[in-house]
């Protein structure tokens, strides 16, 4: 009997593991190439004009193209405008960063009630970078202008590649559900921003990794939070290991650029096929590309510490959200659990 049970459980375990890692089919190459082109071309152009501002148009383009793919042109454009205002404020008033983070997170919750949380959460991810010291703060008008320029270029590429609404649609949430998740996301994002500036910045001026990682873990669909969080953490760990190996090779700048862009393209192409593998590629891309602008700093180690801390906090807040929904709105909790079981 024991052998029969073992022979039944091992194939079942293998099937579960396969389903856990591989979820669907790669996105069309047109979209993956278009997204990669849209995000990197503005950065390349700016590199030859104001090299120290190269990351800025990349972040604007990234936020726009992902917002468009998630919710269309109007919602993405509005999200970018909100994000630009938030960037301007945090560059002028750095001490306000936790308060601005809370406001952005609450707006994300409001958008989520209409099924459009993704564009604002992506804005939160890109905004997080401006809370650190990697972007010069002496010319906020130029920073915001370059951010918007990258977004505009990305908008035009999205039009050419018909990228609008190419991500799976989000489920609309009840007001109670959106309010609870928005408040918890706001508290977590504000704390991550404050703590990142107070603690992680002491490790190497990359405190933005903490709020960035937290916002990334909170991307929809929220009904699949726990499974997606595990995949994102495992993928980050694998990408961290790959980055450590690449760092030991002492690659030239052009080699780091090629590897970073290639990994970003693979992330875009494989995201719907396997989140775990795609996150491995994007983690490698982030660490390799940031390393170009911040050499001789322990970016890979900081990234892993921040992701683990963000995952722990996000998991605690997710359980709190379920507990609060059970008390104040069992119907909203059933919406969440029902969406998870049907996904």
Short mmCIF file of C-alpha atoms in Angstrom, two decimals:
data_model
loop_
_atom_site.label_atom_id
_atom_site.label_comp_id
_atom_site.label_asym_id
_atom_site.label_seq_id
_atom_site.Cartn_x
_atom_site.Cartn_y
_atom_site.Cartn_z
CA UNK A 1 0.00 0.00 0.00
CA UNK A 2 2.82 2.35 0.85
CA UNK A 3 4.41 1.86 -2.55
CA UNK A 4 1.09 2.55 -4.30
CA UNK A 5 0.70 5.75 -2.33
CA UNK A 6 4.25 6.82 -3.17
CA UNK A 7 3.82 6.00 -6.86
CA UNK A 8 0.66 8.11 -6.88
CA UNK A 9 2.07 11.04 -4.97
CA UNK A 10 5.33 11.45 -6.90
CA UNK A 11 3.65 12.01 -10.30
CA UNK A 12 1.14 14.30 -8.59
CA UNK A 13 3.97 16.27 -7.04
CA UNK A 14 5.71 16.52 -10.40
CA UNK A 15 2.51 17.68 -12.07
CA UNK A 16 1.92 20.27 -9.36
CA UNK A 17 5.50 21.52 -9.66
CA UNK A 18 5.17 21.77 -13.45
CA UNK A 19 1.93 23.72 -13.13
CA UNK A 20 3.52 25.94 -10.49
CA UNK A 21 6.47 26.88 -12.70
CA UNK A 22 4.86 26.91 -16.15
CA UNK A 23 1.56 28.76 -16.41
CA UNK A 24 0.76 29.48 -20.04
CA UNK A 25 2.28 30.57 -23.33
CA UNK A 26 4.86 33.30 -24.05
CA UNK A 27 3.45 36.63 -25.15
CA UNK A 28 3.67 37.48 -28.86
CA UNK A 29 7.17 38.50 -29.89
CA UNK A 30 5.70 41.72 -31.27
CA UNK A 31 4.68 42.83 -27.77
CA UNK A 32 7.89 41.69 -26.08
CA UNK A 33 10.07 43.42 -28.67
CA UNK A 34 7.86 46.51 -28.68
CA UNK A 35 7.96 46.84 -24.90
CA UNK A 36 11.74 46.39 -24.83
CA UNK A 37 12.19 48.92 -27.65
CA UNK A 38 9.82 51.40 -26.00
CA UNK A 39 11.63 51.31 -22.66
CA UNK A 40 15.25 51.36 -23.79
CA UNK A 41 15.34 53.65 -26.82
CA UNK A 42 14.54 56.85 -24.83
CA UNK A 43 17.24 55.90 -22.34
CA UNK A 44 19.80 55.33 -25.10
CA UNK A 45 19.04 58.74 -26.63
CA UNK A 46 19.37 60.52 -23.28
CA UNK A 47 22.62 58.65 -22.56
CA UNK A 48 24.32 60.56 -25.39
CA UNK A 49 22.96 63.93 -24.15
CA UNK A 50 22.92 63.80 -20.33
CA UNK A 51 24.42 60.42 -19.34
CA UNK A 52 23.75 60.77 -15.60
CA UNK A 53 20.00 61.03 -16.33
CA UNK A 54 19.82 57.83 -18.39
CA UNK A 55 17.59 55.89 -15.92
CA UNK A 56 14.91 58.62 -15.86
CA UNK A 57 13.32 58.21 -19.33
CA UNK A 58 13.63 54.45 -18.94
CA UNK A 59 11.44 54.60 -15.81
CA UNK A 60 8.87 56.84 -17.48
CA UNK A 61 8.72 54.60 -20.54
CA UNK A 62 8.45 51.48 -18.39
CA UNK A 63 5.55 52.89 -16.39
CA UNK A 64 3.69 54.05 -19.50
CA UNK A 65 4.01 50.88 -21.59
CA UNK A 66 3.03 48.63 -18.69
CA UNK A 67 0.10 50.88 -17.82
CA UNK A 68 -1.09 50.82 -21.43
CA UNK A 69 -0.76 47.04 -21.64
CA UNK A 70 -2.75 46.74 -18.44
CA UNK A 71 -5.50 49.33 -18.76
CA UNK A 72 -5.27 51.22 -22.01
CA UNK A 73 -4.08 54.68 -22.99
CA UNK A 74 -6.29 56.96 -20.89
CA UNK A 75 -5.74 55.26 -17.53
CA UNK A 76 -2.01 54.87 -18.20
CA UNK A 77 -1.65 58.55 -19.15
CA UNK A 78 -3.49 59.71 -16.04
CA UNK A 79 -1.31 57.42 -13.90
CA UNK A 80 1.84 58.86 -15.45
CA UNK A 81 0.70 62.42 -14.73
CA UNK A 82 0.05 61.51 -11.09
CA UNK A 83 3.45 59.83 -10.94
CA UNK A 84 5.21 62.87 -12.44
CA UNK A 85 3.67 65.11 -9.76
CA UNK A 86 4.76 62.66 -7.06
CA UNK A 87 8.32 62.57 -8.45
CA UNK A 88 8.50 66.38 -8.48
CA UNK A 89 7.32 66.55 -4.88
CA UNK A 90 9.71 63.91 -3.57
CA UNK A 91 12.68 65.57 -5.31
CA UNK A 92 11.79 68.90 -3.70
CA UNK A 93 10.68 67.59 -0.32
CA UNK A 94 12.49 64.34 0.38
CA UNK A 95 11.24 64.19 3.95
CA UNK A 96 7.70 63.88 2.61
CA UNK A 97 8.51 60.61 0.84
CA UNK A 98 6.50 58.30 3.20
CA UNK A 99 3.46 60.59 2.98
CA UNK A 100 3.68 60.74 -0.81
CA UNK A 101 4.07 56.96 -0.90
CA UNK A 102 0.89 56.54 1.15
CA UNK A 103 -1.02 58.86 -1.18
CA UNK A 104 0.14 56.97 -4.28
CA UNK A 105 -0.81 53.66 -2.70
CA UNK A 106 -4.29 54.89 -1.79
CA UNK A 107 -4.81 56.10 -5.35
CA UNK A 108 -3.78 52.61 -6.49
CA UNK A 109 -6.46 51.14 -4.24
CA UNK A 110 -9.03 53.53 -5.70
CA UNK A 111 -8.03 52.54 -9.22
CA UNK A 112 -8.25 48.90 -8.14
CA UNK A 113 -11.93 49.25 -7.35
CA UNK A 114 -12.43 49.78 -11.10
CA UNK A 115 -10.05 46.99 -12.09
CA UNK A 116 -7.12 49.29 -12.92
CA UNK A 117 -4.64 48.90 -10.04
CA UNK A 118 -1.71 47.83 -12.24
CA UNK A 119 -0.88 51.22 -13.88
CA UNK A 120 -0.69 53.03 -10.54
CA UNK A 121 1.26 50.24 -8.83
CA UNK A 122 3.78 50.31 -11.69
CA UNK A 123 4.02 54.07 -11.13
CA UNK A 124 4.70 53.32 -7.45
CA UNK A 125 7.49 50.96 -8.50
CA UNK A 126 9.19 53.54 -10.72
CA UNK A 127 8.57 56.38 -8.24
CA UNK A 128 10.42 54.39 -5.57
CA UNK A 129 13.71 54.87 -7.43
CA UNK A 130 13.45 58.64 -6.95
CA UNK A 131 13.40 58.23 -3.17
CA UNK A 132 17.01 57.01 -3.30
CA UNK A 133 20.19 58.81 -4.29
CA UNK A 134 20.73 57.34 -7.75
CA UNK A 135 18.88 60.21 -9.48
CA UNK A 136 20.38 63.74 -9.14
CA UNK A 137 18.03 66.03 -7.23
CA UNK A 138 19.42 69.41 -8.25
CA UNK A 139 17.13 69.84 -11.26
CA UNK A 140 13.66 68.39 -10.61
CA UNK A 141 12.18 70.09 -13.68
CA UNK A 142 14.66 68.30 -15.94
CA UNK A 143 14.01 64.97 -14.18
CA UNK A 144 10.24 65.26 -14.60
CA UNK A 145 10.65 66.42 -18.20
CA UNK A 146 12.80 63.41 -19.08
CA UNK A 147 10.39 61.08 -17.26
CA UNK A 148 7.50 62.43 -19.31
CA UNK A 149 9.56 62.30 -22.52
CA UNK A 150 10.22 58.61 -21.97
CA UNK A 151 6.53 58.07 -21.30
CA UNK A 152 5.56 59.89 -24.52
CA UNK A 153 7.98 57.83 -26.61
CA UNK A 154 6.62 54.67 -25.01
CA UNK A 155 3.07 55.83 -25.77
CA UNK A 156 3.90 56.18 -29.47
CA UNK A 157 5.53 52.75 -29.64
CA UNK A 158 2.51 51.22 -27.90
CA UNK A 159 0.31 52.71 -30.62
CA UNK A 160 2.49 51.23 -33.35
CA UNK A 161 2.54 47.77 -31.77
CA UNK A 162 -1.15 47.71 -30.69
CA UNK A 163 -0.10 46.96 -27.11
CA UNK A 164 -3.22 48.33 -25.39
CA UNK A 165 -4.89 45.97 -22.88
CA UNK A 166 -2.60 43.06 -23.76
CA UNK A 167 -2.30 41.97 -20.12
CA UNK A 168 -5.10 39.83 -18.63
CA UNK A 169 -7.90 42.04 -17.33
CA UNK A 170 -8.12 42.67 -13.59
CA UNK A 171 -11.24 41.87 -11.62
CA UNK A 172 -13.14 44.84 -10.27
CA UNK A 173 -13.27 44.90 -6.48
CA UNK A 174 -15.97 46.04 -4.09
CA UNK A 175 -15.42 49.37 -2.35
CA UNK A 176 -14.75 47.60 0.95
CA UNK A 177 -12.24 45.27 -0.66
CA UNK A 178 -10.48 48.16 -2.43
CA UNK A 179 -10.47 50.30 0.72
CA UNK A 180 -8.98 47.57 2.92
CA UNK A 181 -6.29 46.62 0.40
CA UNK A 182 -5.58 50.29 -0.33
CA UNK A 183 -5.09 51.18 3.34
CA UNK A 184 -2.84 48.19 3.96
CA UNK A 185 -0.85 48.82 0.78
CA UNK A 186 -0.51 52.49 1.78
CA UNK A 187 0.73 51.63 5.28
CA UNK A 188 3.18 49.05 3.93
CA UNK A 189 4.44 51.23 1.09
CA UNK A 190 4.87 54.26 3.38
CA UNK A 191 6.75 52.18 5.96
CA UNK A 192 8.94 50.58 3.28
CA UNK A 193 9.80 54.03 1.90
CA UNK A 194 10.67 55.39 5.35
CA UNK A 195 12.59 52.31 6.43
CA UNK A 196 14.42 52.09 3.11
CA UNK A 197 15.66 55.65 3.52
CA UNK A 198 16.58 55.16 7.18
CA UNK A 199 18.20 51.72 7.09
CA UNK A 200 18.91 50.34 3.64
CA UNK A 201 20.43 53.65 2.52
CA UNK A 202 23.11 53.12 5.13
CA UNK A 203 24.15 49.96 3.27
CA UNK A 204 24.85 51.58 -0.07
CA UNK A 205 22.38 54.33 -1.03
CA UNK A 206 19.90 51.90 -2.59
CA UNK A 207 17.12 52.15 -0.02
CA UNK A 208 14.56 52.40 -2.80
CA UNK A 209 14.90 48.63 -3.33
CA UNK A 210 12.67 48.02 -0.30
CA UNK A 211 9.58 50.02 -1.40
CA UNK A 212 10.21 48.97 -5.00
CA UNK A 213 10.19 45.29 -4.06
CA UNK A 214 7.11 45.72 -1.86
CA UNK A 215 5.14 47.44 -4.64
CA UNK A 216 6.28 44.80 -7.13
CA UNK A 217 4.99 42.01 -4.88
CA UNK A 218 1.62 43.79 -4.68
CA UNK A 219 1.01 43.80 -8.44
CA UNK A 220 -2.34 42.22 -9.42
CA UNK A 221 -3.98 39.77 -9.56
CA UNK A 222 -4.31 40.06 -5.78
CA UNK A 223 -6.34 36.85 -5.61
CA UNK A 224 -3.11 35.00 -6.46
CA UNK A 225 -0.94 36.97 -4.05
CA UNK A 226 0.59 34.13 -2.06
CA UNK A 227 1.51 31.96 -5.05
CA UNK A 228 2.83 34.94 -7.01
CA UNK A 229 4.82 36.18 -4.00
CA UNK A 230 6.55 32.81 -3.71
CA UNK A 231 7.38 32.80 -7.41
CA UNK A 232 8.65 36.37 -7.30
CA UNK A 233 10.87 35.63 -4.29
CA UNK A 234 12.24 32.41 -5.80
CA UNK A 235 12.81 34.13 -9.14
CA UNK A 236 14.58 36.99 -7.39
CA UNK A 237 16.81 34.51 -5.58
CA UNK A 238 17.75 32.81 -8.84
CA UNK A 239 18.40 36.16 -10.51
CA UNK A 240 20.51 37.17 -7.53
CA UNK A 241 22.67 34.07 -7.96
CA UNK A 242 23.06 34.71 -11.69
CA UNK A 243 24.01 38.34 -10.99
CA UNK A 244 26.64 37.29 -8.47
CA UNK A 245 28.17 35.03 -11.13
CA UNK A 246 28.10 37.78 -13.76
CA UNK A 247 29.68 40.22 -11.32
CA UNK A 248 32.60 37.85 -10.87
CA UNK A 249 33.22 37.98 -14.64
CA UNK A 250 33.97 41.74 -14.50
CA UNK A 251 32.10 42.41 -17.73
CA UNK A 252 32.78 45.56 -19.77
CA UNK A 253 29.99 48.15 -19.92
CA UNK A 254 28.83 47.07 -23.38
CA UNK A 255 28.63 43.45 -22.18
CA UNK A 256 26.50 44.46 -19.19
CA UNK A 257 24.20 46.46 -21.48
CA UNK A 258 23.73 43.55 -23.87
CA UNK A 259 23.02 41.10 -21.04
CA UNK A 260 20.71 43.56 -19.25
CA UNK A 261 18.64 44.36 -22.35
CA UNK A 262 18.48 40.69 -23.36
CA UNK A 263 17.30 39.64 -19.90
CA UNK A 264 14.67 42.39 -19.93
CA UNK A 265 13.38 41.18 -23.30
CA UNK A 266 13.21 37.58 -21.99
CA UNK A 267 11.29 38.86 -18.96
CA UNK A 268 8.70 40.54 -21.18
CA UNK A 269 8.44 37.55 -23.49
CA UNK A 270 8.20 34.81 -20.84
CA UNK A 271 6.15 36.54 -18.13
CA UNK A 272 2.89 34.81 -19.03
CA UNK A 273 4.73 31.51 -19.59
CA UNK A 274 6.52 31.34 -16.23
CA UNK A 275 6.57 34.15 -13.67
CA UNK A 276 9.34 32.42 -11.75
CA UNK A 277 11.71 32.26 -14.73
CA UNK A 278 10.70 35.71 -15.96
CA UNK A 279 11.42 37.26 -12.55
CA UNK A 280 14.83 35.60 -12.60
CA UNK A 281 15.59 37.41 -15.86
CA UNK A 282 14.28 40.81 -14.77
CA UNK A 283 16.18 40.62 -11.46
CA UNK A 284 19.36 39.93 -13.40
CA UNK A 285 18.57 42.83 -15.74
CA UNK A 286 17.93 45.26 -12.87
CA UNK A 287 21.08 44.40 -10.95
CA UNK A 288 23.31 44.36 -14.03
CA UNK A 289 21.99 47.64 -15.47
CA UNK A 290 21.97 49.54 -12.15
CA UNK A 291 25.50 48.29 -11.57
CA UNK A 292 26.61 50.28 -14.63
CA UNK A 293 25.60 53.54 -12.92
CA UNK A 294 26.64 52.52 -9.41
CA UNK A 295 29.82 50.44 -9.69
CA UNK A 296 31.60 48.96 -6.68
CA UNK A 297 28.43 48.79 -4.56
CA UNK A 298 26.84 45.59 -3.20
CA UNK A 299 23.68 45.97 -5.28
CA UNK A 300 22.93 42.25 -5.61
CA UNK A 301 23.10 41.70 -1.86
CA UNK A 302 20.98 44.78 -1.15
CA UNK A 303 18.40 43.66 -3.68
CA UNK A 304 18.01 40.25 -2.07
CA UNK A 305 17.78 41.67 1.46
CA UNK A 306 15.13 44.15 0.36
CA UNK A 307 13.03 41.54 -1.46
CA UNK A 308 13.03 39.16 1.50
CA UNK A 309 12.07 41.96 3.87
CA UNK A 310 9.35 43.16 1.50
CA UNK A 311 7.99 39.63 1.07
CA UNK A 312 7.77 39.14 4.83
CA UNK A 313 5.93 42.43 5.32
CA UNK A 314 3.62 41.88 2.35
CA UNK A 315 2.70 38.40 3.62
CA UNK A 316 1.84 39.72 7.06
CA UNK A 317 -0.29 42.49 5.54
CA UNK A 318 -2.04 39.97 3.27
CA UNK A 319 -3.09 37.90 6.29
CA UNK A 320 -4.23 41.09 8.04
CA UNK A 321 -6.28 41.99 4.95
CA UNK A 322 -8.00 38.60 5.01
CA UNK A 323 -8.74 38.99 8.72
CA UNK A 324 -10.13 42.50 8.32
CA UNK A 325 -12.27 41.48 5.34
CA UNK A 326 -13.64 38.53 7.30
CA UNK A 327 -14.82 40.93 10.01
CA UNK A 328 -16.03 43.95 8.02
CA UNK A 329 -17.13 42.32 4.77
CA UNK A 330 -17.28 38.52 4.44
CA UNK A 331 -18.67 39.07 0.95
CA UNK A 332 -15.48 40.89 -0.10
CA UNK A 333 -13.41 38.05 1.33
CA UNK A 334 -15.47 35.53 -0.64
CA UNK A 335 -14.80 37.63 -3.76
CA UNK A 336 -11.08 37.33 -3.12
CA UNK A 337 -11.12 33.61 -2.32
CA UNK A 338 -13.52 32.90 -5.17
CA UNK A 339 -11.31 34.73 -7.65
CA UNK A 340 -8.33 32.78 -6.41
CA UNK A 341 -10.01 29.42 -6.74
CA UNK A 342 -11.23 30.24 -10.24
CA UNK A 343 -7.87 31.51 -11.47
#
